[in-house]
XYZ file of C-alpha atoms in Angstrom:
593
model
C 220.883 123.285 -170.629
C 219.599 122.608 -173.907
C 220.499 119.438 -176.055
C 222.152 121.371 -178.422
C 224.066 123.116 -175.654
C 225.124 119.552 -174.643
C 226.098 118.255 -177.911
C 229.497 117.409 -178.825
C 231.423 119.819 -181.001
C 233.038 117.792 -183.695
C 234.943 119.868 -185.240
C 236.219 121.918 -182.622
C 237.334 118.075 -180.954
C 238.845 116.952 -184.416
C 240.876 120.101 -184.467
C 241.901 119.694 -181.165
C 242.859 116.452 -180.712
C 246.168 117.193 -183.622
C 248.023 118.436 -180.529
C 247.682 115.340 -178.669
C 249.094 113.955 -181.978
C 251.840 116.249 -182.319
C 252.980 115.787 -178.079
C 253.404 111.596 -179.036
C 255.045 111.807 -182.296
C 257.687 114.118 -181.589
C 258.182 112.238 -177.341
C 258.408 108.837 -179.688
C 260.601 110.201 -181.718
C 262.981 111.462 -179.367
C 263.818 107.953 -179.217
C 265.295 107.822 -182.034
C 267.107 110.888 -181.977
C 268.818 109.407 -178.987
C 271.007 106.695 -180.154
C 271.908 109.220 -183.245
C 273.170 111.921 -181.816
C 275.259 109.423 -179.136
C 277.017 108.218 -182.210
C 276.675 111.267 -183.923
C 277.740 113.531 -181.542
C 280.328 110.839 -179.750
C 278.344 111.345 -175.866
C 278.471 109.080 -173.377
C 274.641 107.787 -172.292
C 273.820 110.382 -169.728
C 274.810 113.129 -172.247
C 272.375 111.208 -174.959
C 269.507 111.678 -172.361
C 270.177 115.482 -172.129
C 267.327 114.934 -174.958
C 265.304 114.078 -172.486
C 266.120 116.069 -169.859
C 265.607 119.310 -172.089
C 262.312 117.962 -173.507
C 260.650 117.237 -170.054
C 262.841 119.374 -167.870
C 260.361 122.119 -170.101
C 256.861 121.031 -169.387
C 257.483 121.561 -165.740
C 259.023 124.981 -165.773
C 256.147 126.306 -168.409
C 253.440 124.034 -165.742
C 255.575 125.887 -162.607
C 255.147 129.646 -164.329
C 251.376 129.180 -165.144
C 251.055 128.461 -161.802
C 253.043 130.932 -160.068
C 251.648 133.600 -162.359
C 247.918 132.477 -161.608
C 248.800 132.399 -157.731
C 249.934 136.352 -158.231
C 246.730 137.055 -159.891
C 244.552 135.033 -158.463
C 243.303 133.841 -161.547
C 243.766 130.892 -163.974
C 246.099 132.667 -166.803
C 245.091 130.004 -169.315
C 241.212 130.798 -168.500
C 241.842 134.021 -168.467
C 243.379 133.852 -171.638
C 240.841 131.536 -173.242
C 241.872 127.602 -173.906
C 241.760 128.519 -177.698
C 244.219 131.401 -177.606
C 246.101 129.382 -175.159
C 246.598 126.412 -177.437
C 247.769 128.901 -180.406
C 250.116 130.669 -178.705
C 251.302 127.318 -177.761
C 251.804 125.759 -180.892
C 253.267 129.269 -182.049
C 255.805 128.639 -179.077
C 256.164 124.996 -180.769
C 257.140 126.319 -183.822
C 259.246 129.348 -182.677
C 261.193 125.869 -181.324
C 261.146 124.016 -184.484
C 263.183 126.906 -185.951
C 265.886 126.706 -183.408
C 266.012 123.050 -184.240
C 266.592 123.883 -187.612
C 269.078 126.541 -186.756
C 270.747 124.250 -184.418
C 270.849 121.305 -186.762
C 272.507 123.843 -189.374
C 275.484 125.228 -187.226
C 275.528 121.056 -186.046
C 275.211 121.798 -182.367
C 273.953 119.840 -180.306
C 273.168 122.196 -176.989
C 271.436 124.277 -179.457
C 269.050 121.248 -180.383
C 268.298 120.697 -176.546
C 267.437 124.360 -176.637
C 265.431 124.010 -179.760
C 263.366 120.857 -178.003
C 263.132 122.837 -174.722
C 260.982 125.291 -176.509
C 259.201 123.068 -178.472
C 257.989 121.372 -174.919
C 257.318 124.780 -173.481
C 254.730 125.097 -176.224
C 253.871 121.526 -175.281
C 253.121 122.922 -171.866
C 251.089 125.609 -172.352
C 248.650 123.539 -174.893
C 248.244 120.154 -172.277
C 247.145 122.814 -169.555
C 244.389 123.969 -172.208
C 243.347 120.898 -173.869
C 242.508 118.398 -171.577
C 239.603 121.352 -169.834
C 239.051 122.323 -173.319
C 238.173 118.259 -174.434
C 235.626 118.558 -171.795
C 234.062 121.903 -172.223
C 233.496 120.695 -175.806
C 230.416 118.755 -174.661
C 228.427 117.183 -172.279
C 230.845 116.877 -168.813
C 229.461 113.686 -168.520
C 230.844 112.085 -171.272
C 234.301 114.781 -171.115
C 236.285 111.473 -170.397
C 235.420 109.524 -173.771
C 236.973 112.699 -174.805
C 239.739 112.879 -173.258
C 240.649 109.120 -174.110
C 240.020 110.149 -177.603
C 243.040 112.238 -177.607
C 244.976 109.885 -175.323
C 243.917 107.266 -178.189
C 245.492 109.854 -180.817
C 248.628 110.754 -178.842
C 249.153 106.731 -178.680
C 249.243 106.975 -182.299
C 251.318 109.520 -182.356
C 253.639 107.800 -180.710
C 253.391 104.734 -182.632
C 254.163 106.398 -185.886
C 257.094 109.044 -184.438
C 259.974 106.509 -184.475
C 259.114 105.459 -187.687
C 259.123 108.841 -189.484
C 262.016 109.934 -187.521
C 264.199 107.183 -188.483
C 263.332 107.632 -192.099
C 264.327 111.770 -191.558
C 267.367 110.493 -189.988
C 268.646 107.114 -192.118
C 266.563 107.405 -195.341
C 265.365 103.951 -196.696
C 268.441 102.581 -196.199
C 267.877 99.112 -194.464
C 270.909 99.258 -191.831
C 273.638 102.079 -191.461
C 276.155 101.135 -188.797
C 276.950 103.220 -186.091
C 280.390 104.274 -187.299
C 279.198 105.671 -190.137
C 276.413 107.602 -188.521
C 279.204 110.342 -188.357
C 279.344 110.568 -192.496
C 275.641 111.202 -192.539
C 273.968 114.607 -193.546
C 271.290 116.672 -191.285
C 269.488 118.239 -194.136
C 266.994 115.365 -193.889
C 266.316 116.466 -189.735
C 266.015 120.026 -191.472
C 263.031 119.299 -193.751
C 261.319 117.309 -190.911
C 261.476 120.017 -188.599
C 260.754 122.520 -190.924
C 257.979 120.173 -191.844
C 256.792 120.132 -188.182
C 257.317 124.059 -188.009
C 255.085 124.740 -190.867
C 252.136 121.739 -189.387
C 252.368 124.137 -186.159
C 251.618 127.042 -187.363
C 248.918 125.205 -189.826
C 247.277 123.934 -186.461
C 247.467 127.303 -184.805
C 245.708 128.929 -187.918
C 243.205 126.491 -188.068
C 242.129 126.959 -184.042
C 242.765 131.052 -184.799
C 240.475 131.246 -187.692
C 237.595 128.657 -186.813
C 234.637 129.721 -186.178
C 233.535 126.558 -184.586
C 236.155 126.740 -182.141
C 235.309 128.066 -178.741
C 236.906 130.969 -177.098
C 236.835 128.585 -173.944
C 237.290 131.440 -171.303
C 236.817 130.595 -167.757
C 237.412 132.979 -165.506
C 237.942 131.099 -162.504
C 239.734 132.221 -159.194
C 243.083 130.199 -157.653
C 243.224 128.966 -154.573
C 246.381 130.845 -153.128
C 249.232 128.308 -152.257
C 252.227 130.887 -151.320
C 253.905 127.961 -149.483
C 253.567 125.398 -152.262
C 255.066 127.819 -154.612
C 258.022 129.189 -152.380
C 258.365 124.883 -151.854
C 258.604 124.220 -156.082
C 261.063 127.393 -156.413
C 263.208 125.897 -154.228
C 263.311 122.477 -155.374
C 263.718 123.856 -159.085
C 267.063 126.306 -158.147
C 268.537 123.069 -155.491
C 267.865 121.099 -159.361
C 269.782 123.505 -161.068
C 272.360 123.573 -158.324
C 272.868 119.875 -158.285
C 272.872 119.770 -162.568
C 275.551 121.960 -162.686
C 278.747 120.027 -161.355
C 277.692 117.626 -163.849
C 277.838 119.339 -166.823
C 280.570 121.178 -165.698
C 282.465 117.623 -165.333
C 282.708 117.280 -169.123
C 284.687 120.385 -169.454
C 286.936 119.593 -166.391
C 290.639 119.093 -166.782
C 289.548 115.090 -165.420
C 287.657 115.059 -168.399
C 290.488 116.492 -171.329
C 292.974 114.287 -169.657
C 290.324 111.595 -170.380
C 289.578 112.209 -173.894
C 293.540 112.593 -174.734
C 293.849 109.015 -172.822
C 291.726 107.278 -174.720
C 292.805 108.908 -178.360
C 296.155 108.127 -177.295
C 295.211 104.379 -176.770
C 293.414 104.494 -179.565
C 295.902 104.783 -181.861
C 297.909 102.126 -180.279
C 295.388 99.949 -181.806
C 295.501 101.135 -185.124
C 297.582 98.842 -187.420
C 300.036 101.305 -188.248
C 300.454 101.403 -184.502
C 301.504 97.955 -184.913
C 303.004 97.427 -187.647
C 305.557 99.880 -185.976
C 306.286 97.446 -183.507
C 308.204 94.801 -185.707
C 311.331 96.983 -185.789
C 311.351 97.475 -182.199
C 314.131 95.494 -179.609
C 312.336 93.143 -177.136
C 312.984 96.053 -174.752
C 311.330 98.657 -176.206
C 308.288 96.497 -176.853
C 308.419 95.978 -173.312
C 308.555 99.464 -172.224
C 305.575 100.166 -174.977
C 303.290 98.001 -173.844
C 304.122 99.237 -169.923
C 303.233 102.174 -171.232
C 299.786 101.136 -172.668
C 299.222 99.552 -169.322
C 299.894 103.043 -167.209
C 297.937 104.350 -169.693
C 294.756 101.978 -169.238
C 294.833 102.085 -165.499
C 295.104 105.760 -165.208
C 292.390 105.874 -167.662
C 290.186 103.662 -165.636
C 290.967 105.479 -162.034
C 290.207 108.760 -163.437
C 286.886 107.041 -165.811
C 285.918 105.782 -162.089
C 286.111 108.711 -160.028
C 284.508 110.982 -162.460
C 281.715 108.903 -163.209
C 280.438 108.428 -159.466
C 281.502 112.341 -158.337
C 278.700 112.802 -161.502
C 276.405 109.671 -160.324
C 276.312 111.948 -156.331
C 275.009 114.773 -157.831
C 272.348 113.205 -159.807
C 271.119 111.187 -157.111
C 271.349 114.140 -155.385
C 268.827 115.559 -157.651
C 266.377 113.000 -157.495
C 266.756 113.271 -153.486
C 265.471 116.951 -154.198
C 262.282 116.162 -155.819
C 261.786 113.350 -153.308
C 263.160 115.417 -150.570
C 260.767 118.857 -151.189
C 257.792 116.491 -152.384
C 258.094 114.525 -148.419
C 258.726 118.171 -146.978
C 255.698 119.277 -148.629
C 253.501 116.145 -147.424
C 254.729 116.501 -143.925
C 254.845 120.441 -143.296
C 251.198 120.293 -144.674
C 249.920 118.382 -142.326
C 251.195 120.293 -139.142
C 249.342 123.191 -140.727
C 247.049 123.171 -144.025
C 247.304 127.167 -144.570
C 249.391 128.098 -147.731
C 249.924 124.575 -149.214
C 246.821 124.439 -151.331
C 246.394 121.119 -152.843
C 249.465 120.083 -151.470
C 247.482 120.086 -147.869
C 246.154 116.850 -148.940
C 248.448 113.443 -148.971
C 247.154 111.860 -151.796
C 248.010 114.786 -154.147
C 251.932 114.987 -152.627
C 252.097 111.118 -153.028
C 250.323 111.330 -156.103
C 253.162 114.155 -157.769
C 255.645 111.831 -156.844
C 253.848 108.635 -158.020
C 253.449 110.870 -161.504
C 257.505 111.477 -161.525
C 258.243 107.967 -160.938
C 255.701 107.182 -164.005
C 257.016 109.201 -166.828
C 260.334 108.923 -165.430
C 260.058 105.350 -166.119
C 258.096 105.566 -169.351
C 260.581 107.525 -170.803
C 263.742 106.091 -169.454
C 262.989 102.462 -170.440
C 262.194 103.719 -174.039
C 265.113 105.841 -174.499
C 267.733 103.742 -173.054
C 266.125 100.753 -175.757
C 268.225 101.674 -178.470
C 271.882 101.214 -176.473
C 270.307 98.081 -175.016
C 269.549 96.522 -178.151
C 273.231 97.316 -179.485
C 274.411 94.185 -176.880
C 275.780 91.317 -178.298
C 273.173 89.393 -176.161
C 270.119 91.749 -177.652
C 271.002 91.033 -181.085
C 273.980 93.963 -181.965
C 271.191 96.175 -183.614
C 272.647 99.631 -184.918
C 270.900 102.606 -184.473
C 269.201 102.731 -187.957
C 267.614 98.829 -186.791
C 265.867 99.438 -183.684
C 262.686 101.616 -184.735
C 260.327 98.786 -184.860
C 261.456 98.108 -181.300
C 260.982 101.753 -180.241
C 257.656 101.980 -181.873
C 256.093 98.772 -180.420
C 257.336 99.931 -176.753
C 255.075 103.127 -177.672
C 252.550 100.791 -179.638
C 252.287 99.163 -176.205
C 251.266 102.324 -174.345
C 248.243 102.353 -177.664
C 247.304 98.661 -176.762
C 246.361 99.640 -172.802
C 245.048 103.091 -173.569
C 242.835 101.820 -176.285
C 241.700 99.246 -174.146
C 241.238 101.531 -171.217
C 239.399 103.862 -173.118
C 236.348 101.161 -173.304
C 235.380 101.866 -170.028
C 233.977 105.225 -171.698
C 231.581 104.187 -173.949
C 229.372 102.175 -171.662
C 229.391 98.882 -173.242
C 227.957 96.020 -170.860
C 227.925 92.550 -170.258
C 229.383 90.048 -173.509
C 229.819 93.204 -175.879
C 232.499 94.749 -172.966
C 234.210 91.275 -172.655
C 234.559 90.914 -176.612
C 235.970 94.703 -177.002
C 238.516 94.171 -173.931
C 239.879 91.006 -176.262
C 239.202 92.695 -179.454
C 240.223 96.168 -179.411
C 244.112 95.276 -178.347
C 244.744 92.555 -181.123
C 243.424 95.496 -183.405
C 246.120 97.947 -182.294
C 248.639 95.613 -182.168
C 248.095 95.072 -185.785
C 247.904 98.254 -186.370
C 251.370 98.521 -184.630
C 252.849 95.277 -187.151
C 251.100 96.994 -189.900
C 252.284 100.511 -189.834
C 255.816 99.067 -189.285
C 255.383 96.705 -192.288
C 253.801 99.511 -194.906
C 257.134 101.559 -193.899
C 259.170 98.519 -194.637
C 260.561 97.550 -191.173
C 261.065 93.402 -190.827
C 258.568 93.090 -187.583
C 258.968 88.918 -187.696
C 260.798 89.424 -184.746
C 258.119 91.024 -183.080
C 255.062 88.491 -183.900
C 255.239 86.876 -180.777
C 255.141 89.662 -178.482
C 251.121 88.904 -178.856
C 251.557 86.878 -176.023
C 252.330 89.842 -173.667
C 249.874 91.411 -175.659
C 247.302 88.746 -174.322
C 248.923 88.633 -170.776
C 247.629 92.791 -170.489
C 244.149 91.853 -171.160
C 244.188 88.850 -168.657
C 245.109 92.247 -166.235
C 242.526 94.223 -167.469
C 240.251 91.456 -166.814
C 241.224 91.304 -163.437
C 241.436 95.100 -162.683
C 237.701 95.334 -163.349
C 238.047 98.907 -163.844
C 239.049 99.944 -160.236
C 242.022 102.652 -160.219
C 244.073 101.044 -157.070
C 243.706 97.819 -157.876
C 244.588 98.605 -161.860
C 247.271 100.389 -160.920
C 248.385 97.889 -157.916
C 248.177 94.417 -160.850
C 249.956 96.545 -163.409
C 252.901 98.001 -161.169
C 253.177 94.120 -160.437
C 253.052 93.469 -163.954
C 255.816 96.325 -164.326
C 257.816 94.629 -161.720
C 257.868 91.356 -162.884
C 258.653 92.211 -166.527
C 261.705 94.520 -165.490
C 262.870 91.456 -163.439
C 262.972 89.176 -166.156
C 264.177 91.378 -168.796
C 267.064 91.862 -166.530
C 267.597 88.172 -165.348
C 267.457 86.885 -169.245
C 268.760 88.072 -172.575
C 267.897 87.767 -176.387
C 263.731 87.916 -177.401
C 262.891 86.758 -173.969
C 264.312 89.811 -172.560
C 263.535 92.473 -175.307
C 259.879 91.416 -174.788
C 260.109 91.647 -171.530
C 261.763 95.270 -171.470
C 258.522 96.044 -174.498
C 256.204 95.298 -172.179
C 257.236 97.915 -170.176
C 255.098 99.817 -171.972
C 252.230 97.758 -171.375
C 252.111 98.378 -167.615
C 252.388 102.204 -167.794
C 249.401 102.241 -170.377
C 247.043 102.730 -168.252
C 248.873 104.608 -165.217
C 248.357 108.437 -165.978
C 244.801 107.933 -165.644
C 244.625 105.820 -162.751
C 247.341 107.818 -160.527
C 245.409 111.076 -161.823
C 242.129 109.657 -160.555
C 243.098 108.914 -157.486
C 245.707 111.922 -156.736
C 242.719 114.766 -157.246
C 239.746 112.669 -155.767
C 238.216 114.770 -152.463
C 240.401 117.820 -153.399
C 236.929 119.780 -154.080
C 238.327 123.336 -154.884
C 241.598 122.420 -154.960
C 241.077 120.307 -157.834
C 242.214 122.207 -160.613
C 245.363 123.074 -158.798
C 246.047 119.632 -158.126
C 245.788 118.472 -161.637
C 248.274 121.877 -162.493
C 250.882 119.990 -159.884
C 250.625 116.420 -161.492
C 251.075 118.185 -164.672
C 254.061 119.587 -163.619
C 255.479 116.116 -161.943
C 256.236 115.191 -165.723
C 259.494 116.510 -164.765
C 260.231 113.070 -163.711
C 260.937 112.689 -167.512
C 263.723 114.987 -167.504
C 265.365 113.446 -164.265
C 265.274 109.635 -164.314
C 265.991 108.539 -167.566
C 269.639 110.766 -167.462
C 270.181 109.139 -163.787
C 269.720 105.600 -165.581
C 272.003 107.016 -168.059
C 274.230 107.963 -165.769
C 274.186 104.764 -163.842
C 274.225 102.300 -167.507
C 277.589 104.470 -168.302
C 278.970 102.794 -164.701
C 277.646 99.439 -164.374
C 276.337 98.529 -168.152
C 273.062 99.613 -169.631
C 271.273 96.077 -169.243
C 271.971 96.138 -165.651
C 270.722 99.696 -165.535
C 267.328 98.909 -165.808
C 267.472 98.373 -162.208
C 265.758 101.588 -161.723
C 262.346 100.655 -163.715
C 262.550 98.030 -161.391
C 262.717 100.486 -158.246
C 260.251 103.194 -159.936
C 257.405 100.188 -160.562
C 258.025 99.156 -156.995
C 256.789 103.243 -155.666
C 253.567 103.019 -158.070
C 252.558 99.491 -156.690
C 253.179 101.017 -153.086
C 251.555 104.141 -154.296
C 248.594 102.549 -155.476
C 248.272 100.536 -151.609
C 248.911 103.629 -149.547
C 246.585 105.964 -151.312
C 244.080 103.566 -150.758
C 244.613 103.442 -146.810
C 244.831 107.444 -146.918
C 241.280 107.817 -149.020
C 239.321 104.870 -146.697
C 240.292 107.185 -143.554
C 238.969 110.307 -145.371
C 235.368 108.285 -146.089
C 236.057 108.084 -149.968
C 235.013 104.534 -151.738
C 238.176 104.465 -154.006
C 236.695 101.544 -155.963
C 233.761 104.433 -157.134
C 236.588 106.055 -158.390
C 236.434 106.447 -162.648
C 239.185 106.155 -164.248
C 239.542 109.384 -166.125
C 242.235 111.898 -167.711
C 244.912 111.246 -170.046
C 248.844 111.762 -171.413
């Protein structure tokens, strides 16, 4: 091959990497959208996650119908297809979703904006399947990775400047709205940002349809049947719908009316004309009132209590699917490889599940933020306040990836040790900066360097090996999660920010080691961690779900749990690749989210 052949193809890479832009800001800014349509919309927590759920819920079922189309055919649909026709008719799909967000937004229905994000992810789907092959067919493979983290670098961003953008859409310049006036506020601000993000869709799709300099990227490459696999995933995905459905069904249930009408009746007793009323009742019929209230308030709490944990079972039950079918998978495979594809091999199966419990936890601490930071105890921020919080947990996920990404570019000796110290500060003030030009107050937020300095201490002592990097920063996770939920006030909120400073670097590092000694099975392998980002769609509504029960601070119980797997993840893969001869600590560090 020539050197020309081997050259990097600039343009073709700059106009590639605006998807990984567009996949952070609108995941950031979901964030956002959270908290405001829970007051918006009045929903409980679990029904605010349905963002979520809808969003990530998507990039599995379009990663689950490649696949099962490519195991009919026996072909790779999006090679087959070409990465650069693959990518445009996913953004098209993006923007055929940004519509019905606008449509949805207009008619003010919420299940028609979960639709309208649904598709929006599908397209999401379709383009992450093509552009992380397509970053590394734009060059020489040996330096595909440095291109790969360049888009990982530019998602970061992404997600750095979402919140930010999608606060202004939603609460204009306005410094703080509170939440009971969210209610008065108009959506024709969420209509010119989506149509906004419609129109810089179908701009990106032109600009790969019509460039010359773009690549067809066809690869015509055969699948590795995996009948079993599929018929496995099919299952799990109908068993997900099965268990999702008494749930939502719950908030149309005559439990549920009685509910509502129980606490509008009780509301009213509060109002003061309620109570003015009283002064020209007899001491009896104050009595007899207030016994009332009381029947009232218990009822309403029996009934609260039953139908939150009969919707807690089937949730959990959910999650036991995925974990259920992932262990089925593992252990079936090993009594008899034929038919499983990738799945045959035990890193992979751990590694799909090690994926769900990462974006699962990404997500959910991120999105559950803005409720936590309405506590008394986290300073009683309303929903319009908390976007400098949301974008520094995202910033955070930046600060490792940037700092991973050094690895790529070879640097040795002194000049590695001065990036690994440098190139963090720099994105953190990038972070303080961004948030500052917008006109967010980020004082609050100054000292978070120090957790900021804590990562690179773990970098330093991760020395670039995937199981050990991902073993010191599940540790890190754990530890954070434990003292954000044993403190309160800054303390805390740092604690819960730095959240996003553990999983920084974990796609890459679970990725690495999930598809290492898969030989031919290694493009289906990375097609099933691709579609474990279900996990995003599952465990932040269960914490949801479980904050709407026992309190949203105490919720974060389940990072806890989820940082616990990917630390005993990270040790058992390592036991599985030593017996199959494979140095994990040879292992790069490559691929990105």
């Amino acid at each position: 091959m020539s050197t020309k052949q081997n050259s990097t193809n600039y343009p073709a890479l700059y106009t590639l990497i605006t998807v990984f832009f567009f996949w952070g800001f609108i995941a950031a800014g979901n964030n956002i959208f959270i908290p405001f349509c829970k007051s918006y919309f009045s929903l409980d927590q679990f029904q605010s996650q349905l963002v979520d759920f809808a969003f990530y819920t998507a990039y599995y079922i379009g990663a689950l119908l490649l696949f099962a189309l490519g195991n009919a055919s026996g072909k790779d649909v999006v090679g087959k297809w070409g990465y650069k026709k693959s990518i445009v008719y996913g953004l098209l799909f993006s923007a055929l979703g940004a519509g019905a967000m606008i449509v949805a937004v207009e008619a003010n229905l919420y299940a028609g904006m979960l639709v309208g994000l649904f598709i929006v992810a599908l397209g999401f789907s379709l383009q992450q399947t093509a552009a992380n092959p397509f970053a590394i067919l734009l060059g020489d493979p040996k330096t595909g990775a440095s291109r790969v983290n360049l888009g990982g670098g530019i998602n970061s961003l992404g997600t750095t400047i979402g919140p930010i953008i999608v606060a202004l859409a939603l609460f204009g310049s306005a410094k703080t709205i509170s939440d009971d006036k969210i209610k008065s506020l108009g959506l024709d601000k969420v209509v010119l940002l989506y149509i906004g993000v419609g129109l810089l869709f179908i701009a990106a799709a032109a600009l790969f349809y019509f460039s010359k300099k773009v690549p067809t990227g066809i690869a015509n490459e055969p699948i590795e049947k995996a009948n079993k696999a599929l018929r496995t995933l099919v299952v799990m995905t109908i068993l997900l719908a099965v268990m999702f459905t008494p749930v939502f069904n719950s908030y149309k249930s005559p439990e549920a009316k009685k509910i509502e009408t129980l606490e509008y009746d009780l509301s009213v007793a509060q109002t003061p004309k309620a109570i003015g009323k009283l002064k020209d009742l007899t001491g009896d019929q104050i009595a007899s009132h207030k016994l009332e209230i009381e029947k009232k308030q218990a009822e309403l709490t029996v009934l609260k209590k039953d139908i939150e944990q009969f919707r807690m079972y089937w949730l959990t039950g959910a999650l036991l699917v995925v974990i259920g079918g992932l262990l089925f998978s593992y252990t079936a495979a090993q009594k008899k490889a034929e038919g499983w594809g990738a799945m045959q091999y035990p890193q992979l199966v751990l590694g799909m599940l090690a994926i769900f419990t990462y974006v699962g936890v990404e997500v959910a601490i991120g999105s559950n933020l803005g409720e936590l930071l309405k506590l008394e105890e986290f300073g009683s921020l309303q929903s319009s306040d908390i976007a400098p919080y949301v974008s520094m947990y995202w910033g955070s996920l930046m600060i490792g990836r940037w700092a991973g990404a050094i690895s790529a570019f070879s640097l040795q000796g002194t000049k590695k040790i001065i990036a690994l110290v440098i190139v963090p500060l720099i994105a953190f003030g990038i972070i303080l900066g961004i948030n500052i030009v917008s006109g967010k107050d980020m004082k609050p937020l100054y000292y978070y360097i120090v957790c900021v300095v804590l990562q690179i201490a773990a970098f330093f002592w991760s020395k670039d090996k995937p199981a050990r990097t991902l073993m010191i920063f599940g540790t890190f996770g754990i530890a954070a999660m434990l003292i954000g939920l044993m403190s309160s006030g800054t303390v805390a909120i740092y604690a819960f920010l730095s959240g996003g400073l553990a999983c920084s670097i974990m796609w890459p590092a679970i990725f690495s080691l999930s598809i290492i000694g898969l030989g031919k099975y290694t493009s289906q392998g990375s097609a099933f961690l691709v579609m474990m980002i279900l996990g995003g769609g599952i465990i932040p509504p269960l914490q949801g779900k479980l904050s709407d029960i026992i309190g949203i601070h105490q919720s974060y119980i389940v990072a806890v749990v989820c940082f616990a797997y990917l630390t005993l993840f990270a040790i058992l893969v390592k036991g599985i690749l030593k017996k199959q001869n494979i140095d994990v600590d040879a292992i790069e560090v490559e691929g990105s989210h």
